[in-house]
Structures are given as structure tokens and as C-alpha cells.
Amino acid sequence: MQKLELARQLQQRLQAVLDTVEREFQPLAPEQLAWKPAPGRWSIIECLQHLNLAERFYIRNIQHKSDQLGLVQHNPTDQTVSQGLVGKALMYAVDPQAKIKLPAPSVVQPRRDLDVPSVLAQFVELQKLLLQLLDRAVYYDWNTTQLPTLFGNWLKIRMGDAFQMLVAHTERHLAQAMRVRNEAHFPALP
């Protein structure tokens, strides 16, 4: 796929995430957002905090790389985006359609004592920041620009793969949060 079209599609998907959060989760009370359907399952806010923890890492690295590179072009140039081996593996792990559920690394496991309004605000802020980074990133080479992964500085992911993985991961856990919201025993609004 071409970089400019892919960036546009990713931005549309992120905007759909923000629209869903605004419509489905922002009107809920903190007790509803923290409600768990069963022991060992995540609440809506835990799903969002998991995303905050994982995405903050990648967004900081994208920002850092962007600051290092500066503006390398005056006009965005298009390119065919290819997927690397690390990108393929991470996309497989976070694919919303995947039937296999892999446990989240401990570094991105949500804590139990969450400040619900703060987590929700951070989630929205990070998604908006990711939208802005996509605007800036069209000036970079998505195939050769590499970023560290959560698994260490030694394991790198291509910038194009990182953006695709972040959006897919967000969609996966947003769907998980929506399943919690749609549970038969979800607490009613006060």
C-alpha cells in the first residue's frame, strides 16, 4: 500500500476510535468504567490503561525519531510501504481478528488502583497525538526509519509497521472494551 493513502486510512481509523470513546465511554460513570465482567477480565478503563502504557512507549519513540530527523522534505513523497518481519509478528499478535490471545507483557499490564478520569483523558490525548504524528510522519521513509520495540532496543520495528500495529492494537482493545460495555450485567447509569 502507498504511504499517503495508508496514513489517511490510519487517521480515519483513529478518528473512529475517538468517536467511539466519546459516544460510548465518556458519558459513563467512573464506577461503570471500572466494572469488571468477571475476575481475571479487564474493565473498560483497564483496557484503555493498557493502551496508554503501550502506546506511550511507541509515541515517545516516534516523537524522538521525528525530532532527530527534523523535516527531511518539503513535500511528502509517496512510497510503497513494505512490512518487515518484526512488524508482521507484532501485527499478528495484536490483530483484532486473531483468535489467539497472548498475555500482555507485565510492563503494560494495568494497575488495579486507576484514576478513571485521568486514564480516559490520557487515552484521548494519546490518540490525538498519534493523529498529529501521522501528519508529520508522511515526510519520512516508513520502510527504513526504525524504532525500538517494547521488547528491547535491539529489536526494531519499521515506522510504517509501528503505526499500523498501534492502530490495530487500539482497535483490538477498543473492541474488548465494547464487549464489556455490552455485557448483560453491565451496571446501568445512575
mmCIF file of N, CA, C and O in Angstrom, residues 14 18 48-49 51-57 59-60 63 119-133:
data_model
loop_
_atom_site.group_PDB
_atom_site.id
_atom_site.type_symbol
_atom_site.label_atom_id
_atom_site.label_comp_id
_atom_site.label_asym_id
_atom_site.label_seq_id
_atom_site.Cartn_x
_atom_site.Cartn_y
_atom_site.Cartn_z
ATOM 1 N N LEU A 14 -8.275 6.031 13.513
ATOM 2 C CA LEU A 14 -8.067 6.653 14.823
ATOM 3 C C LEU A 14 -9.213 7.606 15.159
ATOM 4 O O LEU A 14 -9.633 7.687 16.314
ATOM 5 N N LEU A 18 -11.695 7.593 18.442
ATOM 6 C CA LEU A 18 -12.031 8.752 19.276
ATOM 7 C C LEU A 18 -13.541 8.985 19.322
ATOM 8 O O LEU A 18 -14.092 9.297 20.383
ATOM 9 N N LEU A 48 -8.213 0.600 28.414
ATOM 10 C CA LEU A 48 -7.672 1.882 27.968
ATOM 11 C C LEU A 48 -6.311 2.154 28.603
ATOM 12 O O LEU A 48 -5.410 2.685 27.944
ATOM 13 N N GLN A 49 -6.135 1.787 29.885
ATOM 14 C CA GLN A 49 -4.844 1.998 30.534
ATOM 15 C C GLN A 49 -3.761 1.127 29.900
ATOM 16 O O GLN A 49 -2.629 1.565 29.737
ATOM 17 N N LEU A 51 -3.630 0.296 26.815
ATOM 18 C CA LEU A 51 -3.275 1.005 25.584
ATOM 19 C C LEU A 51 -2.412 2.223 25.893
ATOM 20 O O LEU A 51 -1.440 2.495 25.181
ATOM 21 N N ASN A 52 -2.751 2.953 26.949
ATOM 22 C CA ASN A 52 -1.948 4.115 27.331
ATOM 23 C C ASN A 52 -0.502 3.714 27.580
ATOM 24 O O ASN A 52 0.431 4.376 27.116
ATOM 25 N N LEU A 53 -0.307 2.646 28.317
ATOM 26 C CA LEU A 53 1.046 2.210 28.662
ATOM 27 C C LEU A 53 1.835 1.780 27.423
ATOM 28 O O LEU A 53 2.994 2.166 27.253
ATOM 29 N N ALA A 54 1.212 0.995 26.572
ATOM 30 C CA ALA A 54 1.905 0.506 25.371
ATOM 31 C C ALA A 54 2.133 1.639 24.368
ATOM 32 O O ALA A 54 3.231 1.782 23.821
ATOM 33 N N GLU A 55 1.114 2.433 24.151
ATOM 34 C CA GLU A 55 1.223 3.463 23.121
ATOM 35 C C GLU A 55 2.142 4.600 23.539
ATOM 36 O O GLU A 55 2.816 5.181 22.697
ATOM 37 N N ARG A 56 2.157 4.928 24.810
ATOM 38 C CA ARG A 56 3.047 5.991 25.282
ATOM 39 C C ARG A 56 4.500 5.659 24.904
ATOM 40 O O ARG A 56 5.241 6.519 24.459
ATOM 41 N N PHE A 57 4.878 4.402 25.069
ATOM 42 C CA PHE A 57 6.242 3.968 24.714
ATOM 43 C C PHE A 57 6.525 4.237 23.236
ATOM 44 O O PHE A 57 7.533 4.841 22.882
ATOM 45 N N ILE A 59 4.789 6.105 21.041
ATOM 46 C CA ILE A 59 4.609 7.507 20.656
ATOM 47 C C ILE A 59 5.834 8.324 21.050
ATOM 48 O O ILE A 59 6.303 9.161 20.271
ATOM 49 N N ARG A 60 6.382 8.083 22.233
ATOM 50 C CA ARG A 60 7.614 8.789 22.630
ATOM 51 C C ARG A 60 8.746 8.487 21.660
ATOM 52 O O ARG A 60 9.517 9.374 21.299
ATOM 53 N N GLN A 63 8.079 10.321 18.416
ATOM 54 C CA GLN A 63 8.389 11.741 18.598
ATOM 55 C C GLN A 63 9.900 11.971 18.607
ATOM 56 O O GLN A 63 10.399 12.899 17.976
ATOM 57 N N VAL A 119 -7.140 8.349 33.343
ATOM 58 C CA VAL A 119 -6.838 7.334 32.320
ATOM 59 C C VAL A 119 -7.596 7.650 31.041
ATOM 60 O O VAL A 119 -7.029 7.587 29.941
ATOM 61 N N LEU A 120 -8.858 8.002 31.159
ATOM 62 C CA LEU A 120 -9.673 8.319 29.985
ATOM 63 C C LEU A 120 -9.110 9.546 29.259
ATOM 64 O O LEU A 120 -8.972 9.543 28.029
ATOM 65 N N ALA A 121 -8.752 10.586 30.010
ATOM 66 C CA ALA A 121 -8.190 11.804 29.408
ATOM 67 C C ALA A 121 -6.853 11.497 28.723
ATOM 68 O O ALA A 121 -6.590 11.992 27.620
ATOM 69 N N GLN A 122 -6.015 10.681 29.354
ATOM 70 C CA GLN A 122 -4.725 10.313 28.758
ATOM 71 C C GLN A 122 -4.934 9.537 27.452
ATOM 72 O O GLN A 122 -4.197 9.745 26.483
ATOM 73 N N PHE A 123 -5.915 8.653 27.454
ATOM 74 C CA PHE A 123 -6.176 7.872 26.249
ATOM 75 C C PHE A 123 -6.531 8.797 25.084
ATOM 76 O O PHE A 123 -5.966 8.677 23.992
ATOM 77 N N VAL A 124 -7.452 9.715 25.318
ATOM 78 C CA VAL A 124 -7.874 10.647 24.265
ATOM 79 C C VAL A 124 -6.685 11.494 23.811
ATOM 80 O O VAL A 124 -6.465 11.689 22.609
ATOM 81 N N GLU A 125 -5.897 11.967 24.756
ATOM 82 C CA GLU A 125 -4.730 12.789 24.437
ATOM 83 C C GLU A 125 -3.724 12.017 23.576
ATOM 84 O O GLU A 125 -3.199 12.547 22.590
ATOM 85 N N LEU A 126 -3.458 10.771 23.926
ATOM 86 C CA LEU A 126 -2.505 9.965 23.152
ATOM 87 C C LEU A 126 -3.013 9.696 21.738
ATOM 88 O O LEU A 126 -2.236 9.717 20.778
ATOM 89 N N GLN A 127 -4.307 9.441 21.586
ATOM 90 C CA GLN A 127 -4.849 9.186 20.244
ATOM 91 C C GLN A 127 -4.749 10.443 19.381
ATOM 92 O O GLN A 127 -4.425 10.369 18.192
ATOM 93 N N LYS A 128 -5.006 11.605 19.974
ATOM 94 C CA LYS A 128 -4.892 12.861 19.229
ATOM 95 C C LYS A 128 -3.433 13.131 18.856
ATOM 96 O O LYS A 128 -3.150 13.614 17.754
ATOM 97 N N LEU A 129 -2.533 12.816 19.758
ATOM 98 C CA LEU A 129 -1.112 12.979 19.471
ATOM 99 C C LEU A 129 -0.676 12.050 18.337
ATOM 100 O O LEU A 129 0.086 12.438 17.451
ATOM 101 N N LEU A 130 -1.182 10.831 18.346
ATOM 102 C CA LEU A 130 -0.862 9.889 17.274
ATOM 103 C C LEU A 130 -1.377 10.403 15.926
ATOM 104 O O LEU A 130 -0.692 10.277 14.901
ATOM 105 N N LEU A 131 -2.549 11.013 15.927
ATOM 106 C CA LEU A 131 -3.070 11.631 14.701
ATOM 107 C C LEU A 131 -2.108 12.704 14.190
ATOM 108 O O LEU A 131 -1.809 12.773 12.994
ATOM 109 N N GLN A 132 -1.610 13.538 15.100
ATOM 110 C CA GLN A 132 -0.673 14.601 14.718
ATOM 111 C C GLN A 132 0.641 14.017 14.199
ATOM 112 O O GLN A 132 1.217 14.530 13.237
ATOM 113 N N LEU A 133 1.116 12.966 14.859
ATOM 114 C CA LEU A 133 2.361 12.337 14.417
ATOM 115 C C LEU A 133 2.219 11.738 13.022
ATOM 116 O O LEU A 133 3.171 11.753 12.236
#
